[in-house]
XYZ file of C-alpha atoms in Angstrom:
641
model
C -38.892 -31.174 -34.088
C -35.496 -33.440 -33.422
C -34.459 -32.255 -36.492
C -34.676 -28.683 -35.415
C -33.017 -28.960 -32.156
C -29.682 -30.701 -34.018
C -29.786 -27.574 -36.180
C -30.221 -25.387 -33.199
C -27.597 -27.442 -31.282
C -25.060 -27.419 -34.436
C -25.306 -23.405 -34.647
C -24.125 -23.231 -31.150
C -21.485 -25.337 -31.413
C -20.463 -23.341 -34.492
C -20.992 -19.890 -32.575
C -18.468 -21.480 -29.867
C -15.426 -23.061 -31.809
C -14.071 -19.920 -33.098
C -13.403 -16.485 -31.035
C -12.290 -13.155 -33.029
C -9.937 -11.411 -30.588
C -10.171 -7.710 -33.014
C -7.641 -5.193 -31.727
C -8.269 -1.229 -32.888
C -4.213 0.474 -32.996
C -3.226 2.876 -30.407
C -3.069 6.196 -33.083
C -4.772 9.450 -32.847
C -8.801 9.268 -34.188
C -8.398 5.308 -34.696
C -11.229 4.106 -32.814
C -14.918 3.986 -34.647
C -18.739 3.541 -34.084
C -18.764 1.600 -37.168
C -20.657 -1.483 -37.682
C -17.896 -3.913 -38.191
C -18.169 -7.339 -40.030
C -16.307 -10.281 -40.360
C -16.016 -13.484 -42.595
C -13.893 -16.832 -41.796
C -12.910 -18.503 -45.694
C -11.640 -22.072 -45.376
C -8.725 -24.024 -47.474
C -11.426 -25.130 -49.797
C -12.752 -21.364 -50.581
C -15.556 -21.693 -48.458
C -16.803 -18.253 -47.006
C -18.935 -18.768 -43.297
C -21.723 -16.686 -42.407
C -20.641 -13.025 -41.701
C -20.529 -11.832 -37.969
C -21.171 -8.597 -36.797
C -18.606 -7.646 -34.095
C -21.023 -5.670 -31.619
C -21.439 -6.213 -28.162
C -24.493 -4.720 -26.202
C -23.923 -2.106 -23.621
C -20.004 -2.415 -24.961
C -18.049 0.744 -26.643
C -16.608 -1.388 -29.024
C -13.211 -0.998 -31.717
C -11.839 2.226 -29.974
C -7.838 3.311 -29.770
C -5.885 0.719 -27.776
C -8.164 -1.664 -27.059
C -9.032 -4.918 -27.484
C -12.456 -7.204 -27.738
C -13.512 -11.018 -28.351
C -16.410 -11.927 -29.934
C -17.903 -15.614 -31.216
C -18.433 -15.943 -34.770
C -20.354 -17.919 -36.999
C -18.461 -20.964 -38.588
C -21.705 -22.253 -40.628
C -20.897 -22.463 -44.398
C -17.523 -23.968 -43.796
C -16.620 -27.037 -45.387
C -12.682 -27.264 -44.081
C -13.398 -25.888 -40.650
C -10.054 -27.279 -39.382
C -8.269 -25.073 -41.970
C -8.760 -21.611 -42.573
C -7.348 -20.109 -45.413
C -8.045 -15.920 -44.390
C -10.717 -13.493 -42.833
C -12.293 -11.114 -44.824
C -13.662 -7.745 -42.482
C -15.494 -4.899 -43.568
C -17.266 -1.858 -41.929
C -20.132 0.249 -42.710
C -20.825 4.043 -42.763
C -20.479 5.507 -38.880
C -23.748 6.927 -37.749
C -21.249 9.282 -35.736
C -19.797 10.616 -39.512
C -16.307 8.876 -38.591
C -14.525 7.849 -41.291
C -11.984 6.328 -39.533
C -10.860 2.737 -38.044
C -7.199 1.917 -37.573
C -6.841 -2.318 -36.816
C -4.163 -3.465 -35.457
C -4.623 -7.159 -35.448
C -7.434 -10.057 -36.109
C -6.520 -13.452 -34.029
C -8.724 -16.660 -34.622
C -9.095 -18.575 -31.786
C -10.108 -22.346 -32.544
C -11.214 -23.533 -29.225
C -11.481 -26.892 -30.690
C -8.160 -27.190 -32.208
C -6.421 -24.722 -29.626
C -4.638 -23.080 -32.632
C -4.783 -19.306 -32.922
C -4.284 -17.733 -36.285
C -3.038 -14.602 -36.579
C -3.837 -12.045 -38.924
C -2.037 -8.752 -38.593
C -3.756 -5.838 -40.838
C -1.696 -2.323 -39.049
C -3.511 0.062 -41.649
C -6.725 2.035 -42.005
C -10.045 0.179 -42.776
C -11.971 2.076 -45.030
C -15.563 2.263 -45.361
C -17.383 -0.152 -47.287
C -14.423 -2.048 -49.013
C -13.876 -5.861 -47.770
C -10.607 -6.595 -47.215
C -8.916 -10.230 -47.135
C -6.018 -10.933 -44.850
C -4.213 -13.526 -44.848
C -2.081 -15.526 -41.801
C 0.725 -13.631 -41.015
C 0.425 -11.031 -44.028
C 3.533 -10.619 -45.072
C 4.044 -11.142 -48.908
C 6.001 -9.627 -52.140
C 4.020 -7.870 -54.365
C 3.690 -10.441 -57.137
C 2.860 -12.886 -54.421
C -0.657 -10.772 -52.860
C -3.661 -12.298 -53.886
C -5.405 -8.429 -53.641
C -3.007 -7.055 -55.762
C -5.371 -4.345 -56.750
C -6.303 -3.003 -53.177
C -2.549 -3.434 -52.753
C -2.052 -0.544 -55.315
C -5.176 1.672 -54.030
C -3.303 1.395 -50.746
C 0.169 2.555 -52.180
C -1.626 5.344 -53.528
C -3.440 6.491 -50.657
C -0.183 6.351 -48.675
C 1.976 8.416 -51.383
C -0.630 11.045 -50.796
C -0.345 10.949 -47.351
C 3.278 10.663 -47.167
C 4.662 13.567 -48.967
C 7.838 14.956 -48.649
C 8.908 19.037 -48.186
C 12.657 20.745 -47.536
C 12.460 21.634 -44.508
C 16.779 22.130 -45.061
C 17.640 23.272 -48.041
C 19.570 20.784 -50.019
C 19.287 18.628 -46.522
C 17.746 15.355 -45.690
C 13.966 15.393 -46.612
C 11.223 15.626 -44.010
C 7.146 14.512 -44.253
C 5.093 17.341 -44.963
C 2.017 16.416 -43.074
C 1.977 14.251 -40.233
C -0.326 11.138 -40.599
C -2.497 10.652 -37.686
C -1.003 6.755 -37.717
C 2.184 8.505 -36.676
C 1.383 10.166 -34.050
C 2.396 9.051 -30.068
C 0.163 6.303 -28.226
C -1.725 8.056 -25.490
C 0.602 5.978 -22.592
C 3.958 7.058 -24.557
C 2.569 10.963 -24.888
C 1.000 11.317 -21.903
C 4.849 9.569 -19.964
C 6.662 12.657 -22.312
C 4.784 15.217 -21.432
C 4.728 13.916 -17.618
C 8.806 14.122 -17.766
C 8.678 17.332 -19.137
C 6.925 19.246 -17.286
C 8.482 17.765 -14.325
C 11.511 18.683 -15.559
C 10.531 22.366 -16.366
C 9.190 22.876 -13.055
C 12.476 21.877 -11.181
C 14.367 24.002 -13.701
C 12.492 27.154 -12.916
C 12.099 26.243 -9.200
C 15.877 27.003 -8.576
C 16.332 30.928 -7.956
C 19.494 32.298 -9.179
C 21.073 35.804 -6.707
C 22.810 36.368 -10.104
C 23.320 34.775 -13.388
C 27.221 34.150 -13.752
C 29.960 31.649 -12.231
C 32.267 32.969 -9.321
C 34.682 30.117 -10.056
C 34.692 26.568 -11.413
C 33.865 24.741 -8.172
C 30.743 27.046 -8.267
C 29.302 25.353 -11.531
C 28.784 22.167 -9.266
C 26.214 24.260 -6.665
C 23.991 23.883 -9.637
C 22.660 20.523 -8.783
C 19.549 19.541 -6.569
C 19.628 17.437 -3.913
C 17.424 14.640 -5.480
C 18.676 12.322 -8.119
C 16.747 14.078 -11.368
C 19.208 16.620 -11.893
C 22.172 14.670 -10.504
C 26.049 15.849 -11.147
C 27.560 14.389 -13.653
C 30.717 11.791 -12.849
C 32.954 13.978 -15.278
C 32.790 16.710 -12.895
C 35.522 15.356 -10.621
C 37.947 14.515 -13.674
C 37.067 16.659 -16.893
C 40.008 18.489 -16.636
C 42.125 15.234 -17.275
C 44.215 14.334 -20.790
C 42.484 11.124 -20.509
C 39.461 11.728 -19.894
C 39.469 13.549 -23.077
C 41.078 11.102 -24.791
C 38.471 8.964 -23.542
C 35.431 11.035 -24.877
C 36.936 10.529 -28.228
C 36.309 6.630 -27.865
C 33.164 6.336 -25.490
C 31.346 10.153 -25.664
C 28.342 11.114 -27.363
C 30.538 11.895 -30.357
C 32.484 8.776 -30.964
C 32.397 8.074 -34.291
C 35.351 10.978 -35.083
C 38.871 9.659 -34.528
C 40.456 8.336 -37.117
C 44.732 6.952 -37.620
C 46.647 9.832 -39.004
C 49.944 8.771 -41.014
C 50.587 12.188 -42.330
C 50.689 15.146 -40.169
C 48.290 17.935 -42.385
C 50.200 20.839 -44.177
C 47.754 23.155 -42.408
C 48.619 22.010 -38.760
C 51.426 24.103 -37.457
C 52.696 22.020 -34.802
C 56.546 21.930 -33.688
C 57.926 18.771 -33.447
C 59.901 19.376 -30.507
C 56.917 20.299 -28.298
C 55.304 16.845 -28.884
C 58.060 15.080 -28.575
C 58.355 14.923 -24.974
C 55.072 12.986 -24.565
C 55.660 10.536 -26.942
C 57.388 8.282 -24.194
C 61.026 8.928 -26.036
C 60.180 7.854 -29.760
C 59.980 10.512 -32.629
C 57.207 11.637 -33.991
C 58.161 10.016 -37.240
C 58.345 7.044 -35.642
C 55.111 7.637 -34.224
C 53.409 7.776 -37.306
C 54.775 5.224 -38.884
C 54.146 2.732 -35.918
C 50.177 4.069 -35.716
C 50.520 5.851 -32.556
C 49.244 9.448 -33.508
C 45.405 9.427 -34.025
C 43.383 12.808 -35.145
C 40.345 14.558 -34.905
C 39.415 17.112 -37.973
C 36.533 19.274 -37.400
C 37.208 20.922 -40.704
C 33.234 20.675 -41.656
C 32.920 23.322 -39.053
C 34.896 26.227 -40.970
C 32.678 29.013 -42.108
C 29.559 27.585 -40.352
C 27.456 30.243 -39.230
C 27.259 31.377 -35.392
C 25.096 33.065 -32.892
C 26.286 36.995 -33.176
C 25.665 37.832 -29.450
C 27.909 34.722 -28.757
C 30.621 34.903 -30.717
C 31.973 36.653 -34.358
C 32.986 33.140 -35.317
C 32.801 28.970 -34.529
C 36.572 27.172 -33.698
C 36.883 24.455 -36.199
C 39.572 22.550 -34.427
C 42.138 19.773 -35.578
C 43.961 17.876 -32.674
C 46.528 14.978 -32.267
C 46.237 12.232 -29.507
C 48.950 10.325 -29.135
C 48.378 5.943 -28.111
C 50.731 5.860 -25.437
C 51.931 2.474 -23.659
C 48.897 2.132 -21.182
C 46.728 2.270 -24.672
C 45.336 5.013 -23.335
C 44.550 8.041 -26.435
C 46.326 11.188 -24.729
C 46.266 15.108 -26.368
C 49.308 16.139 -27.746
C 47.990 19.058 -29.726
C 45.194 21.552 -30.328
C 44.857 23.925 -33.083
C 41.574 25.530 -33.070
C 41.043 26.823 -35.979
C 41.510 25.076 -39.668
C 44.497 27.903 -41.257
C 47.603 28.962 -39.292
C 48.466 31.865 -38.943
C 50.085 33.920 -36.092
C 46.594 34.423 -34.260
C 45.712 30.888 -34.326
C 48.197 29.192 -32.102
C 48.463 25.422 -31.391
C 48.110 24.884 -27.608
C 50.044 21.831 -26.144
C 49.970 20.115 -22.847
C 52.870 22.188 -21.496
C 51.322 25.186 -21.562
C 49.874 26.690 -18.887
C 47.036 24.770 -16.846
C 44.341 26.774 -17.456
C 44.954 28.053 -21.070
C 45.486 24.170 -22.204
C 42.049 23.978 -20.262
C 40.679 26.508 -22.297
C 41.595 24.767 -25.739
C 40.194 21.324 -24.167
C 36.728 23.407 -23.928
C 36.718 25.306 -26.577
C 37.555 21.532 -28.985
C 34.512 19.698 -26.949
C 32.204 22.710 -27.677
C 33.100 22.331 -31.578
C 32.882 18.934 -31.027
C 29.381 18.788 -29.365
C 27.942 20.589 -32.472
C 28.508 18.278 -34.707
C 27.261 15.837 -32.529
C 24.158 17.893 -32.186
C 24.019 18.417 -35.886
C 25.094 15.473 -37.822
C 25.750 12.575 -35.544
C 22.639 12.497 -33.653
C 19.858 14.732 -35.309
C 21.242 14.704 -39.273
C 22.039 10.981 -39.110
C 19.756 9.045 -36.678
C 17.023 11.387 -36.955
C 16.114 13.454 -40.156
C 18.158 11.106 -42.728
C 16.188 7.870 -41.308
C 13.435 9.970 -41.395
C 13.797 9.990 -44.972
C 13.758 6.841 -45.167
C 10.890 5.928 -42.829
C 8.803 8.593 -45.665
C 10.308 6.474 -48.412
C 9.268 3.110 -47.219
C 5.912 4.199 -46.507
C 5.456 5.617 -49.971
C 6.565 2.087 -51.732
C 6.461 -0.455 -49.374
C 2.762 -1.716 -48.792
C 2.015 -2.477 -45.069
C 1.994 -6.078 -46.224
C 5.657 -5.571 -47.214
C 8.034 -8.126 -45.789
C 10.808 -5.493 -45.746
C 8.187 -2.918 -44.525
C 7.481 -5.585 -41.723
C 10.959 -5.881 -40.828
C 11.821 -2.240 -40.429
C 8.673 -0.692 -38.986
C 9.534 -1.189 -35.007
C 12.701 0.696 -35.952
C 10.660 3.602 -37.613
C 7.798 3.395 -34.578
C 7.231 7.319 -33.512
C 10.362 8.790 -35.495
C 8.492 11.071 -37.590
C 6.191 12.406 -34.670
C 9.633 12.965 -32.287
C 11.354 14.934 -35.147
C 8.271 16.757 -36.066
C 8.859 17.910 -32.359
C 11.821 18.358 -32.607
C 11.907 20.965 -35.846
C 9.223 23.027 -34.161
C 10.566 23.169 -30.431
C 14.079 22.357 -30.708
C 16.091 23.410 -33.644
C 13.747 26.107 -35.248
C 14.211 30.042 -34.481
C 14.064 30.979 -31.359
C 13.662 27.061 -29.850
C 15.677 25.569 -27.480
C 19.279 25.442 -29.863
C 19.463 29.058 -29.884
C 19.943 29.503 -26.205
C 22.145 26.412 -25.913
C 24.217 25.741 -28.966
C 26.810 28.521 -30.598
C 25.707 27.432 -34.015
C 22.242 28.466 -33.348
C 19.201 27.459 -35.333
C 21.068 28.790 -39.206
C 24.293 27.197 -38.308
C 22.889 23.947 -37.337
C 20.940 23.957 -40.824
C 23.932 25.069 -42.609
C 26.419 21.543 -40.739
C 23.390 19.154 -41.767
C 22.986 20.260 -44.845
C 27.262 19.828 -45.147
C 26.814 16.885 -43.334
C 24.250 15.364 -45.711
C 26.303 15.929 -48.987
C 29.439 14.187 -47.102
C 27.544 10.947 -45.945
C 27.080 7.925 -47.797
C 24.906 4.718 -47.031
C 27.720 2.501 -47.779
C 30.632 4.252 -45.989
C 29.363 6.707 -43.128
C 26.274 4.050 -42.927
C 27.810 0.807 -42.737
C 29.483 0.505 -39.182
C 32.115 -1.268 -39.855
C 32.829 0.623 -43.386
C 32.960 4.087 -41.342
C 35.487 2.476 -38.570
C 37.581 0.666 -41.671
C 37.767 4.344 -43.282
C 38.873 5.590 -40.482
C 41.414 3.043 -39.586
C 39.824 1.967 -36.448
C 38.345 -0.961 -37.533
C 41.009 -3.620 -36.009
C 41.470 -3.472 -32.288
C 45.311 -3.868 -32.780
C 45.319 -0.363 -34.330
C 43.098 1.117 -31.225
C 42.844 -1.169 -28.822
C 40.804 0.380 -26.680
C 37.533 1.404 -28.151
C 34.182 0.747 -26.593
C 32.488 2.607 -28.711
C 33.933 0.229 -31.666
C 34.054 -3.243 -29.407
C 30.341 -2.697 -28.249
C 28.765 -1.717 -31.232
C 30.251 -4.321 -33.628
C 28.790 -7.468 -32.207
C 25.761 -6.013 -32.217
C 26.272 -4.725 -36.078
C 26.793 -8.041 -36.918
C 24.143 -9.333 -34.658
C 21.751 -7.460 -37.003
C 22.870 -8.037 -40.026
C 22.583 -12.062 -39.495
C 18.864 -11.335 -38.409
C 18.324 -9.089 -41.277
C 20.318 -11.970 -43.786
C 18.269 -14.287 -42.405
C 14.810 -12.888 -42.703
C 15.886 -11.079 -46.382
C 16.587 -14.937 -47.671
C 13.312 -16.525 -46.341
C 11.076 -13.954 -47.659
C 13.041 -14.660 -50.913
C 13.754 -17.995 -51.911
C 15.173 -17.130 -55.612
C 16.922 -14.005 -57.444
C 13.679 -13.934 -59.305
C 11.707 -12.597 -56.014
C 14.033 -10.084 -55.990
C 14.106 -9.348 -59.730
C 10.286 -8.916 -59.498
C 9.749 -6.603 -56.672
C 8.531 -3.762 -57.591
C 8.059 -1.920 -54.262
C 11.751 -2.684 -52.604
C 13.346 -1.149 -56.052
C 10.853 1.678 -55.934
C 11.414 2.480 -52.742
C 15.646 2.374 -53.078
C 14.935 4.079 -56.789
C 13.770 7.083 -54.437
C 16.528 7.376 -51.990
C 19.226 7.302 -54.796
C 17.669 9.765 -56.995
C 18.563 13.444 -56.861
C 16.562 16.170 -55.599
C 16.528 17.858 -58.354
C 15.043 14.884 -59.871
C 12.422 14.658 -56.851
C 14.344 11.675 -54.891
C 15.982 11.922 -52.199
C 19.423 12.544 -53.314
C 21.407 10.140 -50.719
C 24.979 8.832 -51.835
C 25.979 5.685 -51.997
C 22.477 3.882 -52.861
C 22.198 2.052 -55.714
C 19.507 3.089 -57.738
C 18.470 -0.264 -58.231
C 18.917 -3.384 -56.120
C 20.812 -6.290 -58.091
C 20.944 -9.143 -55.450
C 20.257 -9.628 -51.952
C 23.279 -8.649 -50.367
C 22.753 -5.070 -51.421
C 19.082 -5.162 -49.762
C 20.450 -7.000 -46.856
C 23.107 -3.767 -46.114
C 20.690 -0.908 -46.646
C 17.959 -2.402 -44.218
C 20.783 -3.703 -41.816
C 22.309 0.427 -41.730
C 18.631 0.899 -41.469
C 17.973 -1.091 -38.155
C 21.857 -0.273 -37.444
C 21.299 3.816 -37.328
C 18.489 3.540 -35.634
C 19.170 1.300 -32.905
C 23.170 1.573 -32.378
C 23.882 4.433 -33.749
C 20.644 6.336 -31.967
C 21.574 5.347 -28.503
C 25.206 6.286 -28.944
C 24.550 9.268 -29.383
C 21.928 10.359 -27.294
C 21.247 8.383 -24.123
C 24.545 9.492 -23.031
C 23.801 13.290 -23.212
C 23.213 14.399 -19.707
C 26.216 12.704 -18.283
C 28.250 14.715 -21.492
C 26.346 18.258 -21.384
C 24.987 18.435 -17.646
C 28.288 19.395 -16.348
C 29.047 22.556 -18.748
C 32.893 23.001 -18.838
C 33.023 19.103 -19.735
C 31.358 19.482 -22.774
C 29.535 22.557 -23.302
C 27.186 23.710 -26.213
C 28.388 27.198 -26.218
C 31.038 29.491 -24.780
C 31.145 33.072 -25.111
C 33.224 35.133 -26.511
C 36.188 33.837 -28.928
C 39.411 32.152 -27.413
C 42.451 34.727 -27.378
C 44.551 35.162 -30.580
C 47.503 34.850 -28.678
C 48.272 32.265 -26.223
C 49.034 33.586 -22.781
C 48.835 32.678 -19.227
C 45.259 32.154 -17.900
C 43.384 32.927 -15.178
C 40.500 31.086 -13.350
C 38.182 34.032 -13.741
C 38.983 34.378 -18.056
C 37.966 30.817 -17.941
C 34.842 31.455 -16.087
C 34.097 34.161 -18.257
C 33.531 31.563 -20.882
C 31.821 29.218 -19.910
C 27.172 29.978 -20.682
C 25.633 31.505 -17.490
C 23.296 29.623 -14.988
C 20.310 29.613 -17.128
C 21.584 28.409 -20.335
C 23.333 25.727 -18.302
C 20.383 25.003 -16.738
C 18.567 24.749 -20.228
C 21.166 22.316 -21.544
C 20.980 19.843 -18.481
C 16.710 19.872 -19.157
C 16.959 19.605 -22.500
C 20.123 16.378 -22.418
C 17.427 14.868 -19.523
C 14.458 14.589 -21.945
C 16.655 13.331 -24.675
C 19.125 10.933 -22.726
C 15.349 9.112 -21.266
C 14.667 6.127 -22.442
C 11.353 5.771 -23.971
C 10.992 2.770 -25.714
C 11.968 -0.465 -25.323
C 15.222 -2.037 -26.078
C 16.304 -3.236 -29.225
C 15.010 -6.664 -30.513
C 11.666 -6.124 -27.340
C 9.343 -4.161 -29.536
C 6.560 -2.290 -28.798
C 4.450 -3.453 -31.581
C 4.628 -6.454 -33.428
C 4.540 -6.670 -37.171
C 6.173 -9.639 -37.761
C 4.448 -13.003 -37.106
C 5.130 -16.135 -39.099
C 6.917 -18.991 -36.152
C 10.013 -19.023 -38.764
C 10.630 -15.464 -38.831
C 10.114 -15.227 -34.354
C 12.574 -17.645 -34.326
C 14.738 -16.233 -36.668
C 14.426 -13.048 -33.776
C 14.653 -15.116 -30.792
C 18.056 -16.926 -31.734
């Protein structure tokens, strides 16, 4: 009998030392009815009795949440040391074939230690899986190496890639349910938008065109969602657009001229009076004159009911003694000729006006096009695809980059099919419309490479606006820098403890696989990016692509798009489209002609919804992510320093 009670009295203590705390992910369909089990193995090998995770009365393992259960610790020998779990779950009675876990933590109530195992992938039915602390490990480091593969080939079948631009950046065909919004982040979206939409078409318009410039500011309610833009007081200012070259949406554009182009007709002596009494040679050749090419834009395809043709600018700023960029010259289209005159700021008020607008509006489509959708957007995109399809979720590097990737696919799957597809939101804002915004990504694809447009500070250094002495003034530049640099140490840092010899390197077979795809060409099936190596020879090379990768999508992202509704919600400032096609002569004009260009009430009102949703914020800042995939002390303190 005493001998009984001990026993009895042992198993409770074991049911009591150790806690599973068993997390389900927050994705579509990743909750099951499942019966769910769960092993502890010790140091020595040791497997404990297996615990079913049920609780009575309790809806157990659905999306989001989270639930603690004892477990069973008898059949341990090295109960102080646990060496990794192994789960498992059975056939649903429900017919679900589904469980996405987030996370396993082991709570030793005895020790007060808590390991963590994080898992992040689908559990499927009747296969035992063993994670280990932290999971993060190379390929020829995983103990499961074969469940490793079966996993890598499940995921290459999900993750498929289709042209969704010809010859452009590669999209995923299908969207995995794993991909798709939480239910707090979907449910906040479609809260804002419909908001949003409900103001827009609560404002009655008597009649859909301008009666003068001051009237485009009665647009605006009285509350602060659809507020007026600052830029509305002072967009008609030289600097201020000299400014928008070095702080706008579109900042990434200016670059040192030393050569004035054969195919800019300017005339000397009607920039020479706002050079502050130098010569324009002199100019040059002390790095005053700065220029802004939009030469991608010639030939691009446009909206017919807009306009017969896009402007594809050049212009000339001029760094005058305040270090202040100031316009000197606007020609709007690339060839000269005698109906494509170069406007100065001499001319008339309102016709130099008029070239000012008609440069921001080529301007915002290729920030529209390349710099925030091409770039941030569909190229990372291709990269997210990429990673999934050779990195296993176990991946260090997948680890690493995954909070950077978290809901890109699902907001540019969103974006193809409501935004920039026919008849979406781009044709009734933008002059390219839906072909000619294809037809600039798909230019601006072939002219981008990792290691020049990619790298930061290799873009700036190509554009001779790396060093401040050049440009001093540069926020775009001085802000994103330190924080370029910022990431790359974190990145260095977490590349060289993940691995500790060239031989790690040398025997990865996933990170090679996975750059092996970006560098190939499409014609070959890969991706066909320039400037990736098509394999990775030391760890300097892996440390640059996933430092452009964090980079793009962090920097680069909110440059470009959090700013948009203090750019685009005041039309003339920057507008997406103007009517008509400036004059072929330059002439005298007047408030009304100006007017007359500018998109009527509803497309303005369109653009200021549309620059709201995007410019919101809706996740959190960088380095404060939303889910955790990265868990060993070293590599938290590695992101806290």
């Amino acid at each position: 009998m005493l001998q009984k009670m001990n026993s009895f009295i042992e198993s409770l203590w074991d049911v009591s030392r150790f806690d599973a705390h068993v997390t389900t992910g927050d994705h579509r369909y990743a909750g099951t009815d499942s019966s769910v089990h769960l092993q502890l193995v010790d140091k020595s090998g040791a497997e404990s009795e297996a615990t079913r995770l049920d609780k009575m009365f309790v809806n157990d393992h659905e999306r989001g949440q989270t639930h603690s259960y004892g477990l069973k610790a008898k059949g341990l020998q090295t109960p102080d040391q646990l060496d990794h779990v192994i789960i498992w779950r059975g056939a649903s009675i429900t017919g679900d074939d589904h469980w996405f876990l987030d996370r396993i933590e082991i709570e030793d109530k005895k020790e007060r230690h808590r390991y963590i195992f994080p898992v992040q992938r689908w559990i499927e039915v009747e296969r035992r899986y063993h994670f280990y602390e932290f999971d993060a490990f190379l390929p020829q480091d995983d103990k499961q190496p074969e469940i490793r593969r079966l996993e890598l080939d499940r995921k290459r079948n999900l993750y498929q890639f289709r042209e969704t631009i010809e010859r452009g950046p590669r999209q995923i065909k299908d969207l995995p349910d794993e991909e798709k919004f939480s239910e707090k982040y979907e449910f906040d979206l479609l809260k804002l938008k419909a908001t949003l939409i409900a103001r827009q078409y609560h404002l009655e318009f008597t009649t859909e065109e301008w009666d003068s410039l001051e009237d485009v500011k009665n647009i605006y309610f009285p509350d602060s969602t659809f507020y007026k833009p600052e830029c509305s007081e002072y967009w008609t200012e030289d600097r201020w657009f000299g400014l928008q070259r070095v702080q706008g949406v579109n900042a990434v554009m200016i670059a040192l001229c030393t050569e004035i182009p054969a195919k800019f007709a300017i005339e000397e002596d009607k920039i020479e009076p706002f050079l502050e009494g130098i010569t324009l040679k002199d100019a040059l050749q002390t790095n005053k004159i700065f220029i802004v090419d939009f030469k991608i834009l010639d030939g691009v395809p446009c909206r017919a009911e807009i306009t017969s043709k896009l402007v594809a600018p050049v212009a000339l700023f001029y760094l005058n003694r305040r270090n202040e960029l100031m316009p000197i010259a606007i020609q709007l289209f690339q060839e000269p000729s005698d109906v494509n005159p170069v406007y100065y700021p001499s001319d008339p008020r309102l016709t130099w006006i008029m070239a000012k607008m008609f440069f921001n509006m080529a301007d915002s489509q290729i920030h529209q096009s390349c710099t925030h959708l091409g770039y941030t957007h569909l190229l990372m995109e291709s990269l997210c695809v990429a990673a999934h399809r050779h990195l296993s979720p176990s991946h260090p590097i997948f680890r690493l980059l995954a909070p950077h990737f978290l809901y890109l696919l699902m907001i540019n799957a969103r974006g193809l099919e409501r935004i920039i597809s026919p008849g979406g939101w781009v044709d009734s804002v933008m002059a390219l419309g839906s072909p000619g915004l294809h037809e600039l990504i798909r230019r601006g694809f072939s002219q981008w490479r990792l290691d020049v447009q990619g790298d930061l500070e290799k873009d700036l250094e190509s554009r001779g606006v790396l060093d401040p002495k050049i440009l001093p003034y540069y926020p775009f530049r001085d802000d994103a820098v330190p924080f370029f640099h910022v990431i790359k140490n974190y990145v260095k840092n977490v590349v060289n403890y993940y691995y500790s010899s060239p031989e790690k390197l040398e025997g990865d077979f996933e990170v090679q696989g996975w750059v092996k795809e970006m560098a190939t060409s499409q014609a070959e099936g890969g991706l066909g990016m320039g400037g990736v190596p098509e394999k990775i020879e030391n760890l300097e090379q892996l440390v640059q692509i996933c430092t452009i990768v964090v980079a793009t999508c962090s920097i680069g992202h909110a440059g470009a798009n959090f700013q948009q509704y203090d750019a685009y919600g005041f039309a003339p400032n920057y507008p997406g489209l103007l009517n008509k096609l400036p004059p072929e002569t330059k002439r005298e004009m007047t408030e009304q002609e100006l007017v007359g260009f500018l998109p009527n009430k509803t497309a303005a009102l369109d653009m200021m919804v549309l620059t709201k949703i995007l410019s919101t914020k809706g996740t959190k800042s960088l380095g404060d992510f939303e889910v955790q995939y990265l868990y060993d002390p070293c590599v938290i303190q590695i992101t806290n320093e």
